[in-house]
Structures are given as C-alpha cells and as structure tokens.
CSV table of C-alpha atoms in Angstrom, one decimal:
chain,number,residue,atom,x,y,z
A,1,MET,CA,130.3,113.3,102.6
A,2,SER,CA,132.1,116.4,103.8
A,3,ASP,CA,133.0,116.4,107.5
A,4,GLU,CA,132.2,120.2,107.8
A,5,LEU,CA,128.5,119.9,107.7
A,6,ASN,CA,126.7,122.2,110.1
A,7,PRO,CA,129.6,124.5,111.1
A,8,ALA,CA,128.5,127.1,113.7
A,9,LEU,CA,128.6,130.8,113.8
A,10,SER,CA,130.6,132.1,116.7
A,11,ASP,CA,128.6,134.5,118.9
A,12,ALA,CA,130.5,137.5,117.5
A,13,ALA,CA,130.3,136.5,113.9
A,14,ALA,CA,126.6,135.6,114.3
A,15,THR,CA,125.8,139.1,115.6
A,16,ALA,CA,127.9,140.7,112.9
A,17,ALA,CA,126.0,138.7,110.3
A,18,ASP,CA,122.6,139.4,111.8
A,19,PRO,CA,122.1,142.0,114.6
A,20,GLU,CA,119.1,140.0,115.8
A,21,ALA,CA,121.0,136.8,115.9
A,22,GLU,CA,121.3,136.8,119.7
A,23,SER,CA,117.5,136.4,120.0
A,24,GLU,CA,117.3,133.6,117.3
A,25,GLU,CA,118.0,129.9,117.8
A,26,PRO,CA,121.6,129.4,116.9
A,27,ILE,CA,122.5,127.3,113.8
A,28,LYS,CA,123.3,123.8,115.0
A,29,GLN,CA,127.0,123.0,115.3
A,30,ARG,CA,128.6,119.6,114.7
A,31,LYS,CA,130.3,118.6,117.9
A,32,ASN,CA,133.6,117.6,116.3
A,33,GLY,CA,133.7,119.9,113.4
A,34,LEU,CA,137.2,121.2,112.5
A,35,TYR,CA,136.2,124.9,112.5
A,36,PRO,CA,135.3,126.2,115.9
A,37,GLY,CA,133.7,129.3,114.6
A,38,VAL,CA,133.4,132.0,111.9
A,39,SER,CA,135.3,135.2,111.9
A,40,ASP,CA,133.5,138.5,111.5
A,41,GLU,CA,135.4,139.1,108.3
A,42,LEU,CA,134.4,135.7,106.8
A,43,ALA,CA,130.8,136.2,107.8
A,44,GLU,CA,130.8,139.6,106.1
A,45,ASN,CA,132.5,138.3,103.0
A,46,MET,CA,130.0,135.5,102.5
A,47,LYS,CA,127.1,138.0,102.4
A,48,SER,CA,128.0,139.5,99.1
A,49,GLY,CA,129.3,138.8,95.6
A,50,TRP,CA,126.5,136.4,94.6
A,51,ALA,CA,124.7,136.6,91.2
A,52,ASP,CA,120.9,137.0,90.9
A,53,THR,CA,119.6,133.5,90.1
A,54,GLU,CA,115.9,134.2,90.3
A,55,LEU,CA,114.1,132.1,87.6
A,56,ARG,CA,111.6,134.1,85.6
A,57,ASP,CA,109.0,133.2,83.0
A,58,LEU,CA,108.4,129.7,84.6
A,59,GLU,CA,105.7,127.6,83.1
A,60,PRO,CA,103.2,125.8,85.5
A,61,ILE,CA,103.9,122.2,86.2
A,62,PRO,CA,102.1,119.8,83.7
A,63,GLN,CA,99.5,118.7,86.2
A,64,ALA,CA,98.6,122.2,87.5
A,65,ALA,CA,95.1,122.1,86.0
A,66,GLU,CA,94.4,118.7,87.6
A,67,THR,CA,95.7,119.7,91.0
A,68,ALA,CA,93.5,122.8,90.9
A,69,ARG,CA,90.4,120.6,90.1
A,70,ARG,CA,91.3,118.4,93.0
A,71,ARG,CA,91.5,121.3,95.4
A,72,ALA,CA,88.2,122.6,94.2
A,73,ALA,CA,86.6,119.2,94.9
A,74,LEU,CA,88.2,119.2,98.4
A,75,SER,CA,86.9,122.7,99.0
A,76,ALA,CA,83.4,121.7,98.0
A,77,ARG,CA,83.4,118.8,100.4
A,78,PHE,CA,84.4,120.8,103.5
A,79,PRO,CA,82.9,124.3,103.2
A,80,GLY,CA,83.6,126.7,106.0
A,81,GLU,CA,86.5,124.7,107.4
A,82,ARG,CA,90.2,125.4,107.5
A,83,LEU,CA,92.1,122.4,105.9
A,84,VAL,CA,95.8,121.8,106.6
A,85,ILE,CA,97.7,119.2,104.5
A,86,PRO,CA,101.4,118.9,105.3
A,87,ALA,CA,104.1,117.4,103.1
A,88,GLY,CA,106.1,116.1,106.0
A,89,ASN,CA,109.6,116.6,107.3
A,90,LEU,CA,113.0,115.0,106.8
A,91,LYS,CA,113.5,111.8,108.9
A,92,THR,CA,116.8,110.9,110.5
A,93,ARG,CA,118.5,107.8,109.2
A,94,SER,CA,121.5,107.9,111.5
A,95,ASN,CA,123.1,110.6,113.6
A,96,ASP,CA,123.1,113.6,111.2
A,97,THR,CA,122.1,111.9,108.0
A,98,GLU,CA,118.5,111.8,106.7
A,99,TYR,CA,116.5,109.5,104.5
A,100,SER,CA,115.6,110.7,101.1
A,101,PHE,CA,112.5,112.8,101.4
A,102,ARG,CA,109.2,111.8,99.8
A,103,ALA,CA,106.3,114.1,100.2
A,104,SER,CA,103.0,112.8,101.6
A,105,VAL,CA,100.7,111.5,98.9
A,106,GLU,CA,97.9,113.8,100.1
A,107,TYR,CA,100.0,116.9,99.7
A,108,ALA,CA,101.6,116.0,96.4
A,109,TYR,CA,98.3,115.0,95.0
A,110,LEU,CA,96.8,118.4,95.7
A,111,THR,CA,99.8,120.6,94.9
A,112,GLY,CA,102.3,118.8,92.7
A,113,ASN,CA,105.0,120.1,95.0
A,114,GLN,CA,107.4,117.6,96.7
A,115,ASP,CA,109.4,119.9,99.1
A,116,GLU,CA,110.0,118.9,102.7
A,117,ASP,CA,108.3,121.0,105.3
A,118,GLY,CA,105.7,122.2,102.8
A,119,VAL,CA,102.1,122.7,103.9
A,120,LEU,CA,98.9,123.4,101.9
A,121,VAL,CA,96.5,125.6,103.8
A,122,MET,CA,93.0,126.2,102.6
A,123,GLU,CA,91.2,128.9,104.6
A,124,PRO,CA,87.4,129.2,104.3
A,125,THR,CA,85.9,132.1,102.5
A,126,ALA,CA,82.4,133.0,101.4
A,127,GLU,CA,83.2,131.7,97.9
A,128,GLY,CA,85.0,128.5,99.0
A,129,HIS,CA,88.6,128.6,100.2
A,130,LYS,CA,91.7,130.8,99.9
A,131,GLU,CA,94.6,128.5,99.1
A,132,THR,CA,98.2,129.0,100.3
A,133,ILE,CA,101.2,126.8,99.8
A,134,CYS,CA,103.6,127.4,102.7
A,135,LEU,CA,107.2,126.6,101.9
A,136,LEU,CA,110.7,127.3,102.9
A,137,PRO,CA,112.0,130.3,101.0
A,138,ARG,CA,115.4,130.7,99.5
A,139,SER,CA,118.2,130.4,102.1
A,140,ASP,CA,119.0,133.7,103.8
A,141,ARG,CA,122.4,135.1,102.8
A,142,GLU,CA,122.4,137.9,105.3
A,143,ASN,CA,122.5,135.8,108.4
A,144,GLY,CA,124.7,133.0,106.8
A,145,GLU,CA,122.0,130.3,106.9
A,146,PHE,CA,122.6,129.4,103.3
A,147,TRP,CA,126.1,128.1,104.1
A,148,LEU,CA,126.2,127.5,107.8
A,149,SER,CA,123.0,125.4,108.2
A,150,GLY,CA,123.1,121.8,107.3
A,151,GLN,CA,119.9,122.4,105.3
A,152,GLY,CA,121.2,125.6,103.8
A,153,GLU,CA,121.3,125.8,100.0
A,154,LEU,CA,125.0,125.5,99.7
A,155,TRP,CA,124.8,122.1,101.3
A,156,VAL,CA,121.7,120.6,99.9
A,157,GLY,CA,121.0,122.6,96.7
A,158,ARG,CA,118.9,125.5,95.6
A,159,ARG,CA,115.3,125.9,96.5
A,160,HIS,CA,112.6,127.7,94.5
A,161,SER,CA,111.8,131.1,95.7
A,162,LEU,CA,108.3,131.8,96.9
A,163,THR,CA,107.6,133.8,93.7
A,164,GLU,CA,108.9,130.9,91.6
A,165,SER,CA,106.7,128.4,93.5
A,166,GLU,CA,103.6,130.5,92.8
A,167,ALA,CA,104.3,130.4,89.1
A,168,LEU,CA,105.0,126.6,89.1
A,169,TYR,CA,102.1,125.5,91.3
A,170,GLY,CA,99.5,128.2,90.6
A,171,ILE,CA,99.0,128.8,94.4
A,172,PRO,CA,100.0,131.9,96.4
A,173,ALA,CA,103.1,131.0,98.4
A,174,ALA,CA,104.1,132.0,101.9
A,175,ASP,CA,107.0,131.3,104.4
A,176,VAL,CA,106.2,128.1,106.2
A,177,ARG,CA,108.2,129.2,109.2
A,178,GLU,CA,105.5,131.6,110.1
A,179,LEU,CA,102.7,129.1,109.8
A,180,ALA,CA,102.7,127.4,113.2
A,181,ASP,CA,102.1,130.7,115.0
A,182,LYS,CA,99.3,131.6,112.7
A,183,LEU,CA,97.6,128.3,113.1
A,184,ARG,CA,97.8,128.6,116.9
A,185,GLU,CA,95.7,131.8,116.6
A,186,ALA,CA,93.2,130.3,114.1
A,187,THR,CA,89.6,130.1,115.0
A,188,GLY,CA,86.7,128.1,113.6
A,189,PRO,CA,86.7,124.4,112.5
A,190,VAL,CA,90.0,123.0,111.4
A,191,ARG,CA,91.0,119.6,109.9
A,192,VAL,CA,94.6,118.4,109.4
A,193,VAL,CA,96.1,115.3,107.7
A,194,ARG,CA,97.9,113.7,110.6
A,195,GLY,CA,101.2,111.7,110.8
A,196,TYR,CA,103.5,113.9,108.7
A,197,ASP,CA,104.4,117.1,110.6
A,198,ALA,CA,104.4,117.0,114.4
A,199,GLY,CA,105.0,120.8,114.7
A,200,ILE,CA,101.9,121.6,112.6
A,201,GLU,CA,99.9,119.1,114.6
A,202,ALA,CA,101.1,120.6,117.9
A,203,ALA,CA,100.0,124.0,116.8
A,204,LEU,CA,96.5,122.7,116.1
A,205,THR,CA,96.2,120.3,119.1
A,206,ASP,CA,93.3,122.1,120.7
A,207,LYS,CA,91.4,122.7,117.5
A,208,VAL,CA,91.1,119.3,115.8
A,209,THR,CA,89.6,115.9,116.6
A,210,GLY,CA,90.7,112.5,115.5
A,211,GLU,CA,87.3,111.7,114.0
A,212,ARG,CA,87.1,114.9,111.9
A,213,ASP,CA,90.7,114.5,110.7
A,214,GLU,CA,90.1,110.9,109.7
A,215,GLU,CA,87.1,112.0,107.6
A,216,LEU,CA,89.6,114.3,105.7
A,217,ARG,CA,92.1,111.5,105.2
A,218,VAL,CA,89.3,109.1,104.0
A,219,PHE,CA,88.0,111.7,101.5
A,220,LEU,CA,91.4,112.3,100.1
A,221,SER,CA,92.0,108.6,99.7
A,222,GLU,CA,88.6,108.0,98.0
A,223,MET,CA,89.3,111.0,95.6
A,224,ARG,CA,92.2,108.9,94.2
A,225,LEU,CA,90.1,105.8,93.4
A,226,VAL,CA,89.4,107.1,89.9
A,227,LYS,CA,92.4,108.4,88.1
A,228,ASP,CA,92.4,111.3,85.7
A,229,ALA,CA,94.1,111.4,82.3
A,230,PHE,CA,97.3,112.8,83.7
A,231,GLU,CA,97.5,110.1,86.3
A,232,ILE,CA,96.9,107.3,83.8
A,233,GLY,CA,99.6,108.7,81.6
A,234,GLU,CA,102.1,108.7,84.5
A,235,LEU,CA,101.1,105.1,85.4
A,236,GLN,CA,101.8,104.1,81.9
A,237,LYS,CA,105.2,105.7,82.0
A,238,ALA,CA,105.9,103.8,85.2
A,239,CYS,CA,104.9,100.5,83.6
A,240,ASP,CA,107.0,101.2,80.5
A,241,SER,CA,110.1,102.0,82.5
A,242,THR,CA,109.5,98.9,84.7
A,243,ALA,CA,109.4,96.7,81.6
A,244,ARG,CA,112.8,98.1,80.6
A,245,GLY,CA,114.0,97.4,84.1
A,246,PHE,CA,112.9,93.8,83.9
A,247,GLU,CA,114.8,93.5,80.5
A,248,ASP,CA,117.9,94.9,82.2
A,249,VAL,CA,117.7,92.2,84.8
A,250,VAL,CA,117.3,89.3,82.3
A,251,LYS,CA,120.4,90.5,80.5
A,252,VAL,CA,122.6,90.3,83.7
A,253,LEU,CA,121.3,87.1,85.2
A,254,ASP,CA,124.7,85.5,84.7
A,255,LYS,CA,126.2,88.2,86.9
A,256,ALA,CA,123.5,87.7,89.5
A,257,GLU,CA,124.4,84.0,89.5
A,258,ALA,CA,128.0,85.0,90.2
A,259,THR,CA,127.0,87.3,93.1
A,260,SER,CA,123.5,87.3,94.6
A,261,GLU,CA,120.0,88.7,94.5
A,262,ARG,CA,121.6,92.1,95.3
A,263,TYR,CA,122.8,92.3,91.7
A,264,ILE,CA,119.2,92.1,90.5
A,265,GLU,CA,118.1,94.7,93.0
A,266,GLY,CA,120.8,97.1,92.0
A,267,THR,CA,120.2,96.6,88.3
A,268,PHE,CA,116.5,97.4,88.5
A,269,PHE,CA,117.3,100.3,90.8
A,270,LEU,CA,119.5,101.9,88.2
A,271,ARG,CA,116.7,102.0,85.7
A,272,ALA,CA,114.3,103.4,88.3
A,273,ARG,CA,116.7,106.2,89.2
A,274,VAL,CA,117.6,107.0,85.6
A,275,GLU,CA,114.1,107.2,84.3
A,276,GLY,CA,112.1,108.0,87.4
A,277,ASN,CA,112.3,109.2,91.0
A,278,ASP,CA,113.0,105.9,92.7
A,279,VAL,CA,111.6,102.4,93.1
A,280,GLY,CA,108.0,102.6,94.2
A,281,TYR,CA,108.6,100.1,97.0
A,282,GLY,CA,111.4,97.8,98.1
A,283,SER,CA,112.1,95.5,95.2
A,284,ILE,CA,111.4,91.8,95.8
A,285,CYS,CA,114.2,89.9,94.1
A,286,ALA,CA,113.4,86.4,95.4
A,287,ALA,CA,115.3,83.4,93.9
A,288,GLY,CA,114.7,79.8,94.7
A,289,PRO,CA,112.7,79.2,97.9
A,290,HIS,CA,112.8,82.9,98.8
A,291,ALA,CA,110.0,83.3,96.2
A,292,CYS,CA,107.7,81.8,98.9
A,293,THR,CA,108.4,84.7,101.2
A,294,LEU,CA,105.9,87.3,100.0
A,295,HIS,CA,107.9,90.4,100.9
A,296,TRP,CA,111.4,89.1,100.5
A,297,VAL,CA,113.4,92.4,100.4
A,298,ARG,CA,116.6,91.3,102.0
A,299,ASN,CA,117.7,90.2,98.6
A,300,ASP,CA,120.9,88.6,99.9
A,301,GLY,CA,120.4,85.1,98.7
A,302,PRO,CA,122.0,83.1,95.9
A,303,VAL,CA,120.7,83.0,92.3
A,304,ARG,CA,121.1,79.5,90.9
A,305,SER,CA,120.5,78.0,87.5
A,306,GLY,CA,117.5,75.7,87.6
A,307,ASP,CA,115.7,77.9,90.2
A,308,LEU,CA,113.0,80.4,89.6
A,309,LEU,CA,113.4,84.1,90.2
A,310,LEU,CA,110.3,86.0,91.4
A,311,LEU,CA,110.9,89.7,90.6
A,312,ASP,CA,108.3,92.1,92.1
A,313,ALA,CA,109.4,95.6,91.3
A,314,GLY,CA,108.1,99.0,90.1
A,315,VAL,CA,109.5,102.3,88.9
A,316,GLU,CA,108.1,105.4,90.5
A,317,THR,CA,107.9,108.4,88.2
A,318,HIS,CA,109.1,111.9,89.0
A,319,THR,CA,105.5,112.7,89.9
A,320,LEU,CA,105.4,109.8,92.4
A,321,TYR,CA,103.1,107.3,90.5
A,322,THR,CA,104.4,103.8,90.7
A,323,ALA,CA,104.1,100.6,88.7
A,324,ASP,CA,103.8,97.2,90.6
A,325,VAL,CA,104.7,94.3,88.3
A,326,THR,CA,105.8,90.7,89.0
A,327,ARG,CA,107.2,88.1,86.8
A,328,THR,CA,108.5,84.7,87.8
A,329,LEU,CA,111.4,83.8,85.5
A,330,PRO,CA,113.5,80.6,85.1
A,331,VAL,CA,117.1,81.7,85.9
A,332,ASN,CA,118.4,79.4,83.1
A,333,GLY,CA,115.8,80.6,80.7
A,334,THR,CA,113.7,77.4,80.6
A,335,TYR,CA,111.0,76.2,83.1
A,336,SER,CA,111.3,72.7,84.4
A,337,GLU,CA,108.2,70.4,84.1
A,338,ILE,CA,107.0,71.1,87.6
A,339,GLN,CA,107.8,74.8,87.5
A,340,LYS,CA,105.9,75.1,84.3
A,341,LYS,CA,102.9,73.2,85.8
A,342,VAL,CA,102.7,75.6,88.7
A,343,TYR,CA,103.4,78.7,86.5
A,344,ASP,CA,100.7,77.8,84.0
A,345,ALA,CA,98.2,77.4,86.7
A,346,VAL,CA,98.9,80.9,88.1
A,347,TYR,CA,98.8,82.2,84.5
A,348,GLU,CA,95.3,80.7,84.0
A,349,ALA,CA,94.2,82.2,87.3
A,350,GLN,CA,95.5,85.6,86.3
A,351,GLU,CA,93.8,85.4,82.9
A,352,ALA,CA,90.5,84.7,84.7
A,353,GLY,CA,91.1,87.6,87.1
A,354,ILE,CA,91.9,90.1,84.3
A,355,ALA,CA,88.8,89.0,82.4
A,356,ALA,CA,86.7,89.9,85.4
A,357,VAL,CA,88.0,93.5,85.5
A,358,LYS,CA,85.4,95.7,83.8
A,359,PRO,CA,83.1,98.6,84.6
A,360,GLY,CA,80.1,97.7,86.7
A,361,ALA,CA,81.8,94.5,88.1
A,362,LYS,CA,82.2,94.1,91.8
A,363,TYR,CA,85.7,94.9,93.0
A,364,ARG,CA,85.9,91.4,94.5
A,365,ASP,CA,85.1,89.6,91.2
A,366,PHE,CA,88.6,89.4,89.9
A,367,HIS,CA,89.9,87.9,93.2
A,368,ASP,CA,87.1,85.3,93.3
A,369,ALA,CA,87.7,84.4,89.6
A,370,ALA,CA,91.4,83.9,90.2
A,371,GLN,CA,91.0,82.0,93.4
A,372,ARG,CA,88.5,79.6,91.9
A,373,VAL,CA,91.0,78.6,89.2
A,374,LEU,CA,93.8,78.0,91.8
A,375,ALA,CA,91.5,76.0,94.0
A,376,GLU,CA,90.5,73.8,91.0
A,377,ARG,CA,94.2,73.1,90.2
A,378,LEU,CA,95.0,72.3,93.8
A,379,VAL,CA,92.1,69.9,94.0
A,380,GLY,CA,93.0,68.4,90.6
A,381,TRP,CA,96.6,67.8,91.8
A,382,GLY,CA,95.4,66.1,94.9
A,383,LEU,CA,96.9,68.6,97.2
A,384,VAL,CA,93.6,69.5,99.0
A,385,GLU,CA,90.4,67.5,99.3
A,386,GLY,CA,87.5,68.8,97.2
A,387,PRO,CA,85.0,69.7,96.1
A,388,VAL,CA,86.1,73.1,94.9
A,389,GLU,CA,83.1,74.8,96.5
A,390,ARG,CA,84.1,73.4,99.9
A,391,VAL,CA,87.7,74.5,99.5
A,392,LEU,CA,86.6,78.1,98.6
A,393,GLU,CA,84.0,78.3,101.4
A,394,LEU,CA,86.6,77.2,104.0
A,395,GLY,CA,89.5,79.1,102.4
A,396,LEU,CA,91.6,76.0,102.3
A,397,GLN,CA,93.4,77.1,99.2
A,398,ARG,CA,94.9,80.0,101.2
A,399,ARG,CA,97.6,77.7,102.6
A,400,TRP,CA,99.3,78.1,99.2
A,401,THR,CA,97.7,81.2,97.7
A,402,LEU,CA,98.2,83.3,100.8
A,403,HIS,CA,97.3,86.8,99.7
A,404,GLY,CA,94.5,88.8,98.0
A,405,THR,CA,94.7,88.9,94.3
A,406,GLY,CA,95.2,92.6,93.9
A,407,HIS,CA,94.9,96.2,95.2
A,408,MET,CA,94.4,99.7,93.9
A,409,LEU,CA,97.5,101.4,92.5
A,410,GLY,CA,98.6,105.0,92.1
A,411,MET,CA,100.8,107.3,94.1
A,412,ASP,CA,101.0,104.6,96.8
A,413,VAL,CA,101.7,101.1,95.7
A,414,HIS,CA,98.7,100.1,97.9
A,415,ASP,CA,96.8,103.2,96.9
A,416,CYS,CA,93.6,104.5,98.5
A,417,ALA,CA,94.2,102.5,101.6
A,418,SER,CA,92.2,104.8,103.8
A,419,ALA,CA,89.1,104.6,101.7
A,420,ARG,CA,85.9,103.1,103.2
A,421,THR,CA,85.4,99.4,102.7
A,422,GLU,CA,82.1,100.0,101.0
A,423,THR,CA,83.8,102.2,98.3
A,424,TYR,CA,86.8,100.0,97.9
A,425,VAL,CA,86.7,96.2,98.6
A,426,ASP,CA,82.9,96.1,98.6
A,427,GLY,CA,82.6,98.7,95.8
A,428,THR,CA,82.1,98.6,92.1
A,429,LEU,CA,84.7,99.1,89.4
A,430,GLU,CA,84.6,102.3,87.4
A,431,PRO,CA,86.5,103.5,84.3
A,432,GLY,CA,89.7,105.2,85.4
A,433,MET,CA,90.4,102.8,88.3
A,434,VAL,CA,93.8,101.1,88.2
A,435,LEU,CA,94.4,97.9,90.1
A,436,THR,CA,96.8,95.0,90.2
A,437,VAL,CA,95.9,91.4,89.4
A,438,GLU,CA,98.5,89.2,91.0
A,439,PRO,CA,97.5,85.6,91.9
A,440,GLY,CA,100.2,83.3,93.2
A,441,LEU,CA,101.0,79.8,94.4
A,442,TYR,CA,103.7,79.3,97.1
A,443,PHE,CA,104.8,75.9,98.3
A,444,GLN,CA,107.1,76.5,101.3
A,445,ALA,CA,110.3,74.5,101.5
A,446,ASP,CA,109.2,72.9,104.7
A,447,ASP,CA,105.6,72.1,103.7
A,448,LEU,CA,105.2,68.4,104.3
A,449,THR,CA,101.6,68.4,103.0
A,450,VAL,CA,102.8,68.5,99.4
A,451,PRO,CA,105.0,66.2,97.4
A,452,GLU,CA,108.7,67.1,97.6
A,453,GLU,CA,108.9,68.2,93.9
A,454,TYR,CA,106.6,71.2,94.8
A,455,ARG,CA,108.5,72.4,97.8
A,456,GLY,CA,110.4,75.7,97.4
A,457,ILE,CA,108.5,76.8,94.3
A,458,GLY,CA,106.9,80.2,94.5
A,459,VAL,CA,105.1,81.8,91.5
A,460,ARG,CA,103.4,85.1,91.2
A,461,ILE,CA,102.3,87.0,88.0
A,462,GLU,CA,101.2,90.6,88.4
A,463,ASP,CA,100.1,93.2,86.0
A,464,ASP,CA,98.6,96.8,86.4
A,465,ILE,CA,95.1,96.9,84.9
A,466,LEU,CA,93.2,100.1,83.9
A,467,VAL,CA,89.4,99.8,83.9
A,468,THR,CA,88.2,101.3,80.6
A,469,GLU,CA,84.7,102.2,79.3
A,470,ASP,CA,84.4,98.8,77.6
A,471,GLY,CA,86.6,96.5,79.7
A,472,ASN,CA,90.2,96.9,80.7
A,473,ARG,CA,93.7,97.7,79.4
A,474,ASN,CA,96.9,96.0,80.7
A,475,LEU,CA,99.3,98.9,81.3
A,476,SER,CA,102.2,96.4,81.8
A,477,ALA,CA,101.5,94.3,78.7
A,478,ALA,CA,104.9,95.1,77.3
A,479,LEU,CA,106.2,92.2,79.4
A,480,PRO,CA,105.2,88.6,78.3
A,481,ARG,CA,103.2,86.5,80.6
A,482,ARG,CA,102.6,83.1,79.0
A,483,SER,CA,105.3,80.6,79.9
A,484,ASP,CA,106.4,79.9,76.3
A,485,GLU,CA,106.5,83.6,75.5
A,486,VAL,CA,108.6,84.3,78.7
A,487,GLU,CA,111.1,81.7,77.5
A,488,GLU,CA,111.3,83.2,74.0
A,489,TRP,CA,111.6,86.7,75.4
A,490,MET,CA,114.5,85.7,77.8
A,491,ALA,CA,116.3,83.9,74.9
A,492,SER,CA,116.1,86.9,72.7
A,493,LEU,CA,117.5,89.2,75.4
A,494,LYS,CA,120.3,86.8,76.3
A,495,GLY,CA,121.1,86.3,72.7
C-alpha cells in the first residue's frame, strides 16, 4: 500500500483549488506523509486534462424489477411515514485501513446497490412514497478531493455518477452529503434502520423511537422469509460455486496435511473470490477434534491422515446471497469404522430432517425429526439412558447434538433473524423459503461419559433446502452426502 495516502492541501493550494476551501473541513493529512503540501501550480494542473468517462446507455441491474416490488410492499406497510434505510459506513480495521465494505442487508435488498454511505429515503406522498437513493457522487476534481482524499477516486476507484446510478437502480439519486441536514428539518413520522450509520441516526435522534424502528426492521426481516425467483437463482449459484470450492479442497488435502487448516481456508476462499463476492461467513475448516468446536474459525490446526475434516463454508454471490454447506470428510479418503458409525447416524438424521421440509409443515418439524433419530442412536449405543421420549423431553441428547438443526438462509447466513418468533420458529413452511438442515454429533475430546473411541469425533452434514410447491429441492445436492458416495467422490477427485 502506498505511503502517500491522504496527502493534504496546503492552505494556499487549497484556496487556489477551491475559493471556498477555507470554510470547508480540510482534507485529512497523514501525519508522517512525505509531501508536506501541494503547490498552487500542481493543484491547478490536477484540475484539467481528464477525459469524459461518463457511462451512457446503462441497463438496469438484473434485480431492478424485484427491488421495485419490494419497495412497493414496504411503502404499503408504512403509509404516511418517512422511511430511512442506510447502507452503512466503512469501519476502521487498524489506524488508516478499513475492512472491506458490505452494505446492510436491508439496504441492498431494497435497492441492489452496495456502496458505502448510501441511504434509501422514502418520503410519504398522497400516492405512497417518493423514493430517493442518496449516494456519494463522483469525486470533485475542482477542489482536488479525487486525488487528495483517502477515499477519493484516484485512491479507491471510480464511483458511478448520480445519473448512472439512476439508470442502474431505477431510483432518483441525490448527493448523500446533503441528506443529514435535510433529515434534521424533516417533519412527520420517521422510521430508520438502526445500527449502520451513526450520522444519519444523529440527524433523526429527536424524530424516531426504538419501538417504531424495530417494527421497520422486523418487517424487512419477514419480507425475506419467502424468496422470489431472482433470489432462488442466486442461492443456487452460491451452492454451485460452493460445491466447486469443496472439490478444490479435496484436491489439495495433501498440501493441507503438509501445512495446516489454513491451506483449506485459503483454497476455498480463492473459489469464493473468483466466482463470487466473498465467503458468506468465516469458513470453518476443522480437522480432528477441532470439529467438535461449532464455530472453529481459527483454522490454525494440523490436518492429519486418519482424522476427519469438518468443512462448513459458503460462497457469497456478487448480489450478497450466500450458501451454507457442511461436509465431514475423511482426510485420507476412507472413514474408519467408528467414524462411519457416527457419520451414518448423522446422515440418517439429516435424511429424516430433509423429508420433513414441505409446504404446510411446521418450521420445527425438520428439527424434531432429526433430533429423534440422533436420540435413538445415542440410546442404542448406550451413551444415554432411554427411553427416547424421556431423552427428548429432557433434552439429554443435546450434550452431543448441541445446536438447532437449521435456520433460514439468504443474504445473511442466518437470514431473517429479526422476524417475529411466531412467523419464524413457530411458523409454517411456505414455497420459496430456503433453510439449512444440518444435524450433528460432537464428542468432545475430554468427554469422559463416552467410550474413548468416540472422543474427538465431530460430524455435521448440512445442505440448503428450498421449499417447493410439492415438497423440497436440495440446492446443494451436487455434493455427495452418503458415506460410500463421499469416499467414491474423494477418490475420483484425488485420482
């Protein structure tokens, strides 16, 4: 990274570049930058000699019709109220470097835009709402911001102009830097999605209430419970890329054995970045007893022949829809007798869970079906005292099953998390819902209540399931699940 990020205008040069510069906030200067200032001549030189790069005849983004329908539904739910949905701001990683930006799900879902600092504003009208997408315009070349600011286009890349954004997103665009002042003067009821843009929230501090804002967040979360055709297509893309990422990992397990779990993490990440936006969440590349740690994301442990590898990973598409898939693989390509015993029990539990996913079923049914199978196996193996009904009633199987059997999936890996309990966990499955089915058994390395041969074995199998009109469809079916099929698949890839 260049050491000259955020050079500053000298007072004289700033005034020469922009006569009103004295009244503006100065561009931030790096304390130990090598250039102490900018000459008047250089400031003037940098203002001219640039080609016109305006993009014309842009086509709307593929999901423009869907985002318009979503905004219409939002408008109908909150008539007469101003609605403010921010994308969020860059977050500092360390000193003057930032984390990669990911727009808030609520904002991206309603606009398709993913720019930092963006804000969707829906102002009430007699007919519904007037929509405006507020964005940073192209960097100003007259005042030098484009090359002197750390977030200027010369440093971080070209932004779309407001005119270009209108064409892409189908929403009138405005300069977001003027929005806070306008919101301070706003009258009438206002709701804002909190937690993403402190400046926007501060401008509305005397106009909003926590209860009303939570109602907006809940509604936007529940809107996403049923996916439209575009979303289902994106989730299928995510699953297909994820399957290829798992294949990539199997092909390099020998290199992971020579290094660590990090090689697995890096291999899958390459597929995610080449075919998508990113990984949808921190990849869990858990070998050996690390598989018993549900969210093992350190990925710094050894990969040994004879152990299992629990790989829980998902590619996030360019439109921010993520897969969430888990396979538990024998590092050497063949399950041992005890590994296969545990794996097959989890597979049978997943089969029962997937079979329970269908329209009209209770959301909890797939969880209950999978947990019953696991409880039966634990009783049958003599690891917990039966009968099975007693085990389930007291939740005794949870010592080894630990977690729920699935969750909604979409733009968040744990999607729709703010939905009301009665519409989510206590709700009914409908066509278009997408959820994971992911039972597991985890025998901790220090668990003295089980025979030694079980200790350190962790198995989870997870797939992404679409509820259809007549049942379900496994979006991640490209990856084998049955133990013998997994062994054959690994052998074919290594061969």
